[in-house]
PDB file of C-alpha atoms in Angstrom:
ATOM      1  CA  UNK G1260     -21.421  12.389  20.831  1.00 44.00           C
ATOM      2  CA  UNK G1261     -19.847   9.063  21.718  1.00 43.00           C
ATOM      3  CA  UNK G1262     -19.587  10.121  25.369  1.00 42.00           C
ATOM      4  CA  UNK G1263     -23.266  11.061  25.487  1.00 41.00           C
ATOM      5  CA  UNK G1264     -24.194   7.795  23.762  1.00 44.00           C
ATOM      6  CA  UNK G1265     -22.089   5.823  26.219  1.00 41.00           C
ATOM      7  CA  UNK G1266     -23.780   7.520  29.183  1.00 42.00           C
ATOM      8  CA  UNK G1267     -27.214   6.820  27.783  1.00 46.00           C
ATOM      9  CA  UNK G1268     -26.480   3.116  27.281  1.00 47.00           C
ATOM     10  CA  UNK G1269     -24.581   2.709  30.558  1.00 46.00           C
ATOM     11  CA  UNK G1270     -25.860   5.515  32.835  1.00 46.00           C
ATOM     12  CA  UNK G1271     -24.345   4.047  36.015  1.00 43.00           C
ATOM     13  CA  UNK G1272     -20.837   4.505  34.645  1.00 42.00           C
ATOM     14  CA  UNK G1273     -19.810   1.131  36.071  1.00 43.00           C
ATOM     15  CA  UNK G1274     -17.671  -1.260  34.066  1.00 42.00           C
ATOM     16  CA  UNK G1275     -19.664  -4.391  33.159  1.00 44.00           C
ATOM     17  CA  UNK G1276     -18.434  -7.659  34.661  1.00 46.00           C
ATOM     18  CA  UNK G1277     -18.374  -9.265  31.219  1.00 51.00           C
ATOM     19  CA  UNK G1278     -15.098  -9.084  29.250  1.00 59.00           C
ATOM     20  CA  UNK G1279     -13.191  -7.385  32.059  1.00 67.00           C
ATOM     21  CA  UNK G1280      -9.866  -8.582  30.635  1.00 68.00           C
ATOM     22  CA  UNK G1281     -10.506  -6.776  27.356  1.00 64.00           C
ATOM     23  CA  UNK G1282     -11.546  -3.618  29.179  1.00 64.00           C
ATOM     24  CA  UNK G1283      -8.362  -3.734  31.270  1.00 67.00           C
ATOM     25  CA  UNK G1284      -6.148  -4.123  28.178  1.00 68.00           C
ATOM     26  CA  UNK G1285      -7.879  -1.191  26.458  1.00 67.00           C
ATOM     27  CA  UNK G1286      -8.373   1.185  29.387  1.00 66.00           C
ATOM     28  CA  UNK G1287      -7.167  -0.345  32.651  1.00 68.00           C
ATOM     29  CA  UNK G1288      -3.749   1.328  32.733  1.00 74.00           C
ATOM     30  CA  UNK G1289      -2.599   4.928  32.636  1.00 82.00           C
ATOM     31  CA  UNK G1290      -3.137   6.476  29.160  1.00 83.00           C
ATOM     32  CA  UNK G1291       0.527   6.751  28.121  1.00 84.00           C
ATOM     33  CA  UNK G1292       1.327   3.219  29.279  1.00 81.00           C
ATOM     34  CA  UNK G1293      -1.752   1.948  27.413  1.00 78.00           C
ATOM     35  CA  UNK G1294      -0.637   3.679  24.220  1.00 83.00           C
ATOM     36  CA  UNK G1295       2.847   2.135  24.372  1.00 81.00           C
ATOM     37  CA  UNK G1296       1.389  -1.266  25.217  1.00 77.00           C
ATOM     38  CA  UNK G1297      -1.033  -1.188  22.294  1.00 78.00           C
ATOM     39  CA  UNK G1298       1.433   0.180  19.737  1.00 83.00           C
ATOM     40  CA  UNK G1299       4.163  -2.441  20.246  1.00 79.00           C
ATOM     41  CA  UNK G1300       2.422  -5.208  18.272  1.00 77.00           C
ATOM     42  CA  UNK G1301       1.420  -3.034  15.280  1.00 82.00           C
ATOM     43  CA  UNK G1302       4.987  -1.700  15.014  1.00 87.00           C
ATOM     44  CA  UNK G1303       6.279  -5.271  14.756  1.00 87.00           C
ATOM     45  CA  UNK G1304       3.606  -5.999  12.131  1.00 84.00           C
ATOM     46  CA  UNK G1305       4.583  -2.998  10.020  1.00 84.00           C
ATOM     47  CA  UNK G1306       8.261  -3.966  10.131  1.00 90.00           C
ATOM     48  CA  UNK G1307       7.600  -7.618   9.264  1.00 90.00           C
ATOM     49  CA  UNK G1308       5.231  -6.538   6.477  1.00 84.00           C
ATOM     50  CA  UNK G1309       8.001  -4.459   4.909  1.00 86.00           C
ATOM     51  CA  UNK G1310      10.530  -7.280   5.272  1.00 90.00           C
ATOM     52  CA  UNK G1311       8.426  -9.680   3.168  1.00 89.00           C
ATOM     53  CA  UNK G1312       9.188  -7.701   0.028  1.00 85.00           C
ATOM     54  CA  UNK G1313      12.858  -7.261   0.898  1.00 90.00           C
ATOM     55  CA  UNK G1314      13.607 -10.904   1.757  1.00 93.00           C
ATOM     56  CA  UNK G1315      11.514 -12.385  -1.060  1.00 92.00           C
ATOM     57  CA  UNK G1316      13.202 -10.037  -3.524  1.00 91.00           C
ATOM     58  CA  UNK G1317      16.598 -11.305  -2.389  1.00 93.00           C
ATOM     59  CA  UNK G1318      15.551 -14.921  -2.976  1.00 95.00           C
ATOM     60  CA  UNK G1319      14.057 -14.109  -6.404  1.00 94.00           C
ATOM     61  CA  UNK G1320      17.073 -12.101  -7.526  1.00 92.00           C
ATOM     62  CA  UNK G1321      19.435 -14.933  -6.588  1.00 93.00           C
ATOM     63  CA  UNK G1322      17.453 -17.614  -8.411  1.00 94.00           C
ATOM     64  CA  UNK G1323      15.569 -15.894 -11.241  1.00 93.00           C
ATOM     65  CA  UNK G1324      17.890 -12.940 -11.784  1.00 91.00           C
ATOM     66  CA  UNK G1325      17.490  -9.315 -12.770  1.00 89.00           C
ATOM     67  CA  UNK G1326      14.312  -9.832 -14.790  1.00 92.00           C
ATOM     68  CA  UNK G1327      12.602 -11.573 -11.886  1.00 92.00           C
ATOM     69  CA  UNK G1328      13.466  -8.706  -9.569  1.00 92.00           C
ATOM     70  CA  UNK G1329      12.159  -6.250 -12.175  1.00 92.00           C
ATOM     71  CA  UNK G1330       8.926  -8.230 -12.415  1.00 93.00           C
ATOM     72  CA  UNK G1331       8.345  -8.081  -8.646  1.00 92.00           C
ATOM     73  CA  UNK G1332       9.025  -4.353  -8.600  1.00 90.00           C
ATOM     74  CA  UNK G1333       6.547  -3.867 -11.440  1.00 91.00           C
ATOM     75  CA  UNK G1334       3.888  -5.737  -9.449  1.00 94.00           C
ATOM     76  CA  UNK G1335       4.432  -3.741  -6.266  1.00 91.00           C
ATOM     77  CA  UNK G1336       1.588  -1.363  -7.083  1.00 92.00           C
ATOM     78  CA  UNK G1337      -0.870  -4.198  -7.741  1.00 94.00           C
ATOM     79  CA  UNK G1338       0.175  -5.940  -4.524  1.00 93.00           C
ATOM     80  CA  UNK G1339      -0.356  -2.735  -2.558  1.00 93.00           C
ATOM     81  CA  UNK G1340      -3.847  -2.317  -3.986  1.00 94.00           C
ATOM     82  CA  UNK G1341      -4.638  -5.923  -3.080  1.00 94.00           C
ATOM     83  CA  UNK G1342      -3.578  -5.483   0.554  1.00 93.00           C
ATOM     84  CA  UNK G1343      -5.398  -2.146   0.845  1.00 95.00           C
ATOM     85  CA  UNK G1344      -8.728  -3.986   0.970  1.00 96.00           C
ATOM     86  CA  UNK G1345      -7.480  -6.094   3.870  1.00 94.00           C
ATOM     87  CA  UNK G1346      -6.404  -3.023   5.832  1.00 94.00           C
ATOM     88  CA  UNK G1347      -9.796  -1.482   5.079  1.00 96.00           C
ATOM     89  CA  UNK G1348     -11.507  -4.350   6.906  1.00 96.00           C
ATOM     90  CA  UNK G1349      -8.903  -4.387   9.681  1.00 95.00           C
ATOM     91  CA  UNK G1350      -9.538  -0.739  10.577  1.00 94.00           C
ATOM     92  CA  UNK G1351     -13.302  -1.292  10.320  1.00 95.00           C
ATOM     93  CA  UNK G1352     -13.008  -4.157  12.801  1.00 95.00           C
ATOM     94  CA  UNK G1353     -10.647  -2.594  15.324  1.00 92.00           C
ATOM     95  CA  UNK G1354     -12.391   0.786  15.436  1.00 92.00           C
ATOM     96  CA  UNK G1355     -16.004  -0.318  15.710  1.00 93.00           C
ATOM     97  CA  UNK G1356     -15.510  -3.337  17.977  1.00 92.00           C
ATOM     98  CA  UNK G1357     -13.385  -1.412  20.478  1.00 86.00           C
ATOM     99  CA  UNK G1358     -16.116   1.252  20.476  1.00 89.00           C
ATOM    100  CA  UNK G1359     -18.768  -1.389  21.185  1.00 90.00           C
ATOM    101  CA  UNK G1360     -16.600  -2.722  24.011  1.00 82.00           C
ATOM    102  CA  UNK G1361     -16.476   0.771  25.456  1.00 80.00           C
ATOM    103  CA  UNK G1362     -20.265   0.868  25.408  1.00 86.00           C
ATOM    104  CA  UNK G1363     -20.583  -2.575  26.916  1.00 82.00           C
ATOM    105  CA  UNK G1364     -22.318  -3.924  23.781  1.00 86.00           C
ATOM    106  CA  UNK G1365     -20.409  -7.201  23.658  1.00 84.00           C
ATOM    107  CA  UNK G1366     -23.179  -9.193  21.963  1.00 85.00           C
ATOM    108  CA  UNK G1367     -23.439  -6.619  19.170  1.00 91.00           C
ATOM    109  CA  UNK G1368     -19.701  -6.956  18.619  1.00 93.00           C
ATOM    110  CA  UNK G1369     -20.085 -10.653  17.761  1.00 95.00           C
ATOM    111  CA  UNK G1370     -22.478  -9.848  14.915  1.00 95.00           C
ATOM    112  CA  UNK G1371     -20.093  -7.203  13.566  1.00 96.00           C
ATOM    113  CA  UNK G1372     -17.356  -9.870  13.550  1.00 96.00           C
ATOM    114  CA  UNK G1373     -19.520 -12.155  11.408  1.00 96.00           C
ATOM    115  CA  UNK G1374     -20.526  -9.314   9.099  1.00 97.00           C
ATOM    116  CA  UNK G1375     -16.928  -8.276   8.456  1.00 97.00           C
ATOM    117  CA  UNK G1376     -15.899 -11.872   7.830  1.00 97.00           C
ATOM    118  CA  UNK G1377     -18.598 -12.034   5.165  1.00 97.00           C
ATOM    119  CA  UNK G1378     -17.189  -8.850   3.668  1.00 97.00           C
ATOM    120  CA  UNK G1379     -13.836 -10.605   3.222  1.00 97.00           C
ATOM    121  CA  UNK G1380     -15.520 -12.779   0.580  1.00 97.00           C
ATOM    122  CA  UNK G1381     -16.770  -9.669  -1.229  1.00 96.00           C
ATOM    123  CA  UNK G1382     -13.327  -8.043  -1.206  1.00 96.00           C
ATOM    124  CA  UNK G1383     -11.754 -11.365  -2.178  1.00 96.00           C
ATOM    125  CA  UNK G1384     -13.823 -11.314  -5.374  1.00 96.00           C
ATOM    126  CA  UNK G1385     -13.420  -7.591  -6.134  1.00 96.00           C
ATOM    127  CA  UNK G1386      -9.598  -7.601  -6.094  1.00 96.00           C
ATOM    128  CA  UNK G1387      -8.912 -10.276  -8.761  1.00 96.00           C
ATOM    129  CA  UNK G1388     -11.852  -9.011 -10.822  1.00 96.00           C
ATOM    130  CA  UNK G1389     -10.133  -5.619 -11.026  1.00 95.00           C
ATOM    131  CA  UNK G1390      -6.447  -6.533 -11.261  1.00 96.00           C
ATOM    132  CA  UNK G1391      -6.319  -9.622 -13.492  1.00 96.00           C
ATOM    133  CA  UNK G1392      -8.024  -8.060 -16.573  1.00 96.00           C
ATOM    134  CA  UNK G1393      -5.933  -4.870 -16.467  1.00 95.00           C
ATOM    135  CA  UNK G1394      -2.599  -6.521 -15.696  1.00 96.00           C
ATOM    136  CA  UNK G1395      -1.349  -7.184 -19.232  1.00 95.00           C
ATOM    137  CA  UNK G1396      -2.493  -3.810 -20.694  1.00 96.00           C
ATOM    138  CA  UNK G1397      -0.899  -1.884 -17.827  1.00 95.00           C
ATOM    139  CA  UNK G1398       2.398  -3.801 -18.059  1.00 94.00           C
ATOM    140  CA  UNK G1399       2.475  -2.981 -21.750  1.00 93.00           C
ATOM    141  CA  UNK G1400       1.806   0.663 -20.875  1.00 94.00           C
ATOM    142  CA  UNK G1401       4.683   0.497 -18.377  1.00 93.00           C
ATOM    143  CA  UNK G1402       6.936  -0.613 -21.296  1.00 91.00           C
ATOM    144  CA  UNK G1403       7.811  -3.761 -19.347  1.00 91.00           C
ATOM    145  CA  UNK G1404       9.495  -6.511 -21.323  1.00 90.00           C
ATOM    146  CA  UNK G1405       7.435  -9.606 -22.236  1.00 92.00           C
ATOM    147  CA  UNK G1406       9.639 -11.686 -19.918  1.00 92.00           C
ATOM    148  CA  UNK G1407       9.128  -9.321 -16.974  1.00 93.00           C
ATOM    149  CA  UNK G1408       5.396  -9.181 -17.682  1.00 94.00           C
ATOM    150  CA  UNK G1409       5.128 -12.963 -17.696  1.00 96.00           C
ATOM    151  CA  UNK G1410       7.153 -13.373 -14.498  1.00 95.00           C
ATOM    152  CA  UNK G1411       5.142 -10.605 -12.884  1.00 95.00           C
ATOM    153  CA  UNK G1412       1.885 -12.335 -13.777  1.00 97.00           C
ATOM    154  CA  UNK G1413       3.162 -15.560 -12.228  1.00 96.00           C
ATOM    155  CA  UNK G1414       3.800 -13.592  -9.039  1.00 96.00           C
ATOM    156  CA  UNK G1415       0.604 -11.538  -8.816  1.00 97.00           C
ATOM    157  CA  UNK G1416      -1.894 -14.223  -9.902  1.00 97.00           C
ATOM    158  CA  UNK G1417      -1.646 -16.354  -6.708  1.00 96.00           C
ATOM    159  CA  UNK G1418      -1.715 -13.227  -4.558  1.00 95.00           C
ATOM    160  CA  UNK G1419      -4.880 -11.696  -5.989  1.00 96.00           C
ATOM    161  CA  UNK G1420      -6.583 -15.069  -6.416  1.00 96.00           C
ATOM    162  CA  UNK G1421      -6.144 -15.662  -2.675  1.00 97.00           C
ATOM    163  CA  UNK G1422      -7.045 -12.125  -1.622  1.00 96.00           C
ATOM    164  CA  UNK G1423      -9.804 -13.499   0.583  1.00 97.00           C
ATOM    165  CA  UNK G1424      -7.121 -15.119   2.791  1.00 97.00           C
ATOM    166  CA  UNK G1425      -5.269 -11.820   3.115  1.00 96.00           C
ATOM    167  CA  UNK G1426      -8.532 -10.089   4.043  1.00 96.00           C
ATOM    168  CA  UNK G1427      -9.427 -12.774   6.610  1.00 97.00           C
ATOM    169  CA  UNK G1428      -6.026 -12.521   8.269  1.00 96.00           C
ATOM    170  CA  UNK G1429      -6.018  -8.722   8.482  1.00 95.00           C
ATOM    171  CA  UNK G1430      -9.655  -8.653   9.621  1.00 96.00           C
ATOM    172  CA  UNK G1431      -8.860 -11.086  12.431  1.00 96.00           C
ATOM    173  CA  UNK G1432      -5.937  -8.869  13.362  1.00 94.00           C
ATOM    174  CA  UNK G1433      -8.454  -6.048  13.612  1.00 94.00           C
ATOM    175  CA  UNK G1434     -10.493  -8.142  16.032  1.00 95.00           C
ATOM    176  CA  UNK G1435      -7.386  -8.762  18.139  1.00 93.00           C
ATOM    177  CA  UNK G1436      -6.546  -5.059  18.115  1.00 90.00           C
ATOM    178  CA  UNK G1437     -10.062  -4.273  19.294  1.00 88.00           C
ATOM    179  CA  UNK G1438      -9.507  -6.571  22.285  1.00 88.00           C
ATOM    180  CA  UNK G1439      -6.128  -5.018  23.035  1.00 85.00           C
ATOM    181  CA  UNK G1440      -4.207  -8.161  22.025  1.00 89.00           C
ATOM    182  CA  UNK G1441      -1.741  -6.220  19.886  1.00 88.00           C
ATOM    183  CA  UNK G1442       1.359  -8.053  21.099  1.00 88.00           C
ATOM    184  CA  UNK G1443      -0.168 -11.329  19.924  1.00 91.00           C
ATOM    185  CA  UNK G1444      -0.521  -9.810  16.439  1.00 92.00           C
ATOM    186  CA  UNK G1445       3.155  -8.907  16.389  1.00 91.00           C
ATOM    187  CA  UNK G1446       4.199 -12.394  17.493  1.00 93.00           C
ATOM    188  CA  UNK G1447       1.990 -14.045  14.843  1.00 94.00           C
ATOM    189  CA  UNK G1448       3.394 -11.820  12.095  1.00 94.00           C
ATOM    190  CA  UNK G1449       6.971 -12.403  13.211  1.00 93.00           C
ATOM    191  CA  UNK G1450       6.560 -16.197  13.229  1.00 95.00           C
ATOM    192  CA  UNK G1451       4.794 -16.073   9.851  1.00 95.00           C
ATOM    193  CA  UNK G1452       7.669 -14.015   8.392  1.00 94.00           C
ATOM    194  CA  UNK G1453      10.316 -16.490   9.558  1.00 95.00           C
ATOM    195  CA  UNK G1454       8.407 -19.530   8.273  1.00 96.00           C
ATOM    196  CA  UNK G1455       7.324 -17.967   4.969  1.00 96.00           C
ATOM    197  CA  UNK G1456      10.565 -16.249   3.952  1.00 94.00           C
ATOM    198  CA  UNK G1457      12.942 -18.634   5.682  1.00 95.00           C
ATOM    199  CA  UNK G1458      11.359 -21.922   4.613  1.00 96.00           C
ATOM    200  CA  UNK G1459       8.387 -21.788   2.214  1.00 97.00           C
ATOM    201  CA  UNK G1460       9.820 -19.333  -0.341  1.00 96.00           C
ATOM    202  CA  UNK G1461      13.251 -21.026  -0.757  1.00 96.00           C
ATOM    203  CA  UNK G1462      11.586 -24.455  -0.725  1.00 96.00           C
ATOM    204  CA  UNK G1463       9.242 -23.541  -3.581  1.00 96.00           C
ATOM    205  CA  UNK G1464      12.013 -21.690  -5.405  1.00 95.00           C
ATOM    206  CA  UNK G1465      14.862 -24.208  -5.265  1.00 95.00           C
ATOM    207  CA  UNK G1466      13.089 -27.553  -4.759  1.00 95.00           C
ATOM    208  CA  UNK G1467       9.911 -27.091  -6.834  1.00 94.00           C
ATOM    209  CA  UNK G1468      11.379 -24.468  -9.198  1.00 94.00           C
ATOM    210  CA  UNK G1469       8.221 -22.336  -8.955  1.00 94.00           C
ATOM    211  CA  UNK G1470       9.971 -19.116 -10.046  1.00 93.00           C
ATOM    212  CA  UNK G1471       8.434 -15.833  -8.970  1.00 95.00           C
ATOM    213  CA  UNK G1472       5.332 -17.704  -7.818  1.00 96.00           C
ATOM    214  CA  UNK G1473       7.432 -18.900  -4.867  1.00 95.00           C
ATOM    215  CA  UNK G1474       7.334 -15.479  -3.218  1.00 95.00           C
ATOM    216  CA  UNK G1475       3.585 -15.252  -3.775  1.00 95.00           C
ATOM    217  CA  UNK G1476       2.956 -18.739  -2.358  1.00 96.00           C
ATOM    218  CA  UNK G1477       4.993 -17.854   0.742  1.00 96.00           C
ATOM    219  CA  UNK G1478       2.995 -14.666   1.272  1.00 95.00           C
ATOM    220  CA  UNK G1479      -0.335 -16.456   0.765  1.00 96.00           C
ATOM    221  CA  UNK G1480       0.659 -19.071   3.354  1.00 96.00           C
ATOM    222  CA  UNK G1481       1.791 -16.353   5.769  1.00 95.00           C
ATOM    223  CA  UNK G1482      -1.643 -14.726   5.454  1.00 95.00           C
ATOM    224  CA  UNK G1483      -3.871 -17.751   5.035  1.00 96.00           C
ATOM    225  CA  UNK G1484      -2.674 -20.099   7.769  1.00 96.00           C
ATOM    226  CA  UNK G1485      -2.829 -17.587  10.671  1.00 96.00           C
ATOM    227  CA  UNK G1486      -6.089 -16.140   9.312  1.00 96.00           C
ATOM    228  CA  UNK G1487      -7.849 -19.505   9.183  1.00 97.00           C
ATOM    229  CA  UNK G1488      -6.534 -20.528  12.615  1.00 97.00           C
ATOM    230  CA  UNK G1489      -7.640 -17.244  14.209  1.00 97.00           C
ATOM    231  CA  UNK G1490     -11.095 -17.521  12.632  1.00 97.00           C
ATOM    232  CA  UNK G1491     -11.536 -21.042  14.007  1.00 97.00           C
ATOM    233  CA  UNK G1492     -10.359 -19.936  17.458  1.00 96.00           C
ATOM    234  CA  UNK G1493     -12.822 -17.045  17.471  1.00 96.00           C
ATOM    235  CA  UNK G1494     -15.757 -19.304  16.674  1.00 96.00           C
ATOM    236  CA  UNK G1495     -14.563 -21.740  19.335  1.00 95.00           C
ATOM    237  CA  UNK G1496     -14.816 -18.945  21.903  1.00 93.00           C
ATOM    238  CA  UNK G1497     -11.115 -18.747  22.742  1.00 93.00           C
ATOM    239  CA  UNK G1498     -10.988 -14.930  22.687  1.00 91.00           C
ATOM    240  CA  UNK G1499     -13.142 -12.252  24.286  1.00 86.00           C
ATOM    241  CA  UNK G1500     -15.385 -11.889  21.234  1.00 89.00           C
ATOM    242  CA  UNK G1501     -17.382 -15.117  20.871  1.00 92.00           C
ATOM    243  CA  UNK G1502     -19.300 -15.205  17.563  1.00 95.00           C
ATOM    244  CA  UNK G1503     -21.552 -18.114  16.609  1.00 94.00           C
ATOM    245  CA  UNK G1504     -21.632 -19.674  13.124  1.00 95.00           C
ATOM    246  CA  UNK G1505     -25.413 -19.037  12.924  1.00 95.00           C
ATOM    247  CA  UNK G1506     -24.694 -15.301  12.937  1.00 95.00           C
ATOM    248  CA  UNK G1507     -23.093 -15.652   9.510  1.00 95.00           C
ATOM    249  CA  UNK G1508     -26.618 -16.146   8.124  1.00 94.00           C
ATOM    250  CA  UNK G1509     -28.233 -13.241   9.983  1.00 94.00           C
ATOM    251  CA  UNK G1510     -28.848  -9.746   8.531  1.00 94.00           C
ATOM    252  CA  UNK G1511     -26.092  -7.177   8.930  1.00 94.00           C
ATOM    253  CA  UNK G1512     -25.921  -5.390  12.260  1.00 94.00           C
ATOM    254  CA  UNK G1513     -26.769  -1.699  12.356  1.00 94.00           C
ATOM    255  CA  UNK G1514     -23.217  -1.175  13.633  1.00 95.00           C
ATOM    256  CA  UNK G1515     -21.538  -2.854  10.647  1.00 95.00           C
ATOM    257  CA  UNK G1516     -22.321  -0.142   8.114  1.00 94.00           C
ATOM    258  CA  UNK G1517     -20.721   2.644  10.206  1.00 94.00           C
ATOM    259  CA  UNK G1518     -17.734   0.333  10.691  1.00 94.00           C
ATOM    260  CA  UNK G1519     -17.295   0.022   6.921  1.00 95.00           C
ATOM    261  CA  UNK G1520     -17.578   3.788   6.516  1.00 94.00           C
ATOM    262  CA  UNK G1521     -14.781   4.275   9.057  1.00 91.00           C
ATOM    263  CA  UNK G1522     -12.615   1.700   7.296  1.00 92.00           C
ATOM    264  CA  UNK G1523     -13.274   3.344   3.947  1.00 93.00           C
ATOM    265  CA  UNK G1524     -10.960   6.214   4.895  1.00 90.00           C
ATOM    266  CA  UNK G1525      -8.153   3.692   5.368  1.00 87.00           C
ATOM    267  CA  UNK G1526      -8.905   2.138   1.970  1.00 93.00           C
ATOM    268  CA  UNK G1527      -8.723   5.543   0.294  1.00 94.00           C
ATOM    269  CA  UNK G1528      -5.497   6.307   2.177  1.00 92.00           C
ATOM    270  CA  UNK G1529      -3.775   3.114   1.008  1.00 91.00           C
ATOM    271  CA  UNK G1530      -5.023   3.442  -2.558  1.00 94.00           C
ATOM    272  CA  UNK G1531      -3.819   7.025  -2.714  1.00 94.00           C
ATOM    273  CA  UNK G1532      -0.381   5.747  -1.786  1.00 91.00           C
ATOM    274  CA  UNK G1533      -0.238   3.014  -4.451  1.00 92.00           C
ATOM    275  CA  UNK G1534      -2.337   4.149  -7.422  1.00 93.00           C
ATOM    276  CA  UNK G1535       0.070   6.998  -8.327  1.00 94.00           C
ATOM    277  CA  UNK G1536       2.727   4.300  -8.718  1.00 91.00           C
ATOM    278  CA  UNK G1537       0.913   3.197 -11.877  1.00 93.00           C
ATOM    279  CA  UNK G1538       1.683   6.525 -13.548  1.00 94.00           C
ATOM    280  CA  UNK G1539       5.216   6.655 -12.136  1.00 92.00           C
ATOM    281  CA  UNK G1540       5.988   3.254 -13.671  1.00 91.00           C
ATOM    282  CA  UNK G1541       4.805   4.550 -17.026  1.00 92.00           C
ATOM    283  CA  UNK G1542       7.232   7.468 -16.734  1.00 93.00           C
ATOM    284  CA  UNK G1543      10.034   5.067 -15.825  1.00 91.00           C
ATOM    285  CA  UNK G1544       9.201   2.942 -18.869  1.00 91.00           C
ATOM    286  CA  UNK G1545       9.144   5.972 -21.165  1.00 92.00           C
ATOM    287  CA  UNK G1546      12.612   6.952 -19.969  1.00 93.00           C
ATOM    288  CA  UNK G1547      14.085   3.541 -20.845  1.00 90.00           C
ATOM    289  CA  UNK G1548      15.300   2.702 -24.317  1.00 82.00           C
ATOM    290  CA  UNK G1549      15.384  -1.074 -24.022  1.00 85.00           C
ATOM    291  CA  UNK G1550      14.091  -4.017 -22.015  1.00 83.00           C
ATOM    292  CA  UNK G1551      17.444  -4.372 -20.258  1.00 84.00           C
ATOM    293  CA  UNK G1552      17.459  -0.758 -19.130  1.00 89.00           C
ATOM    294  CA  UNK G1553      13.859  -1.161 -17.918  1.00 88.00           C
ATOM    295  CA  UNK G1554      14.870  -4.129 -15.777  1.00 87.00           C
ATOM    296  CA  UNK G1555      17.712  -2.119 -14.258  1.00 86.00           C
ATOM    297  CA  UNK G1556      15.421   0.856 -13.629  1.00 85.00           C
TER     298      UNK G1556
END
């Protein structure tokens, strides 16, 4: 169906002169070489994303101790749910915009960019509205100690309150993926990891004595700063997609709704990986006879 649609909208089969660099990155090489070229950045991003939890946990365990580490582990499920909404928008962006590039509909792609950026505000409101009210009841259901619950709340509150920044960053990464700039994504994530976990987290932890909030502040900065910079650069026309601020006030594009439907599968996939953790933590809590044993578990 997509092939037929492409032929109808570009019956000559010629590559448009506009955005030739993006077309080359996405389809200008041999297929296998293109696949390896495009996968390198996302692999770096996945590795750096996993290292945030590992490195921040090391800092927290050294400063706050066993209870702090237990608190962060308890919040892992909530953090995963929070980031799932960002990946939902990232897949929506990368899939639909690359498809529009393939069809030569570059102007339509700019409106989709603006529409998805508006959706980051919606997701940024949904996440804290869901997680904050259920946090205390669920921690009690987990059999977490009051100390672990309090430290966990200090960690998760900044994260979910700034979910819009996480969504903006991951959505912009989706835009970059759609243009074939995957290596740039990997470099940004790697730099953000070094700065956040190597400087911001220990600074907040040891200088400002922010406790478990230190890890959250570092993660928010790692998401927010690159996300805001990339958004500004897009509206300044630095990249192949060149949205205009006026488009933020226009009605949604007819291509934006299918994009969200495509991304919805990614949202369901991530949620299905994290939501069962809620029930597993309850089983862990039921198997523990004391707060100390819970922290160890």
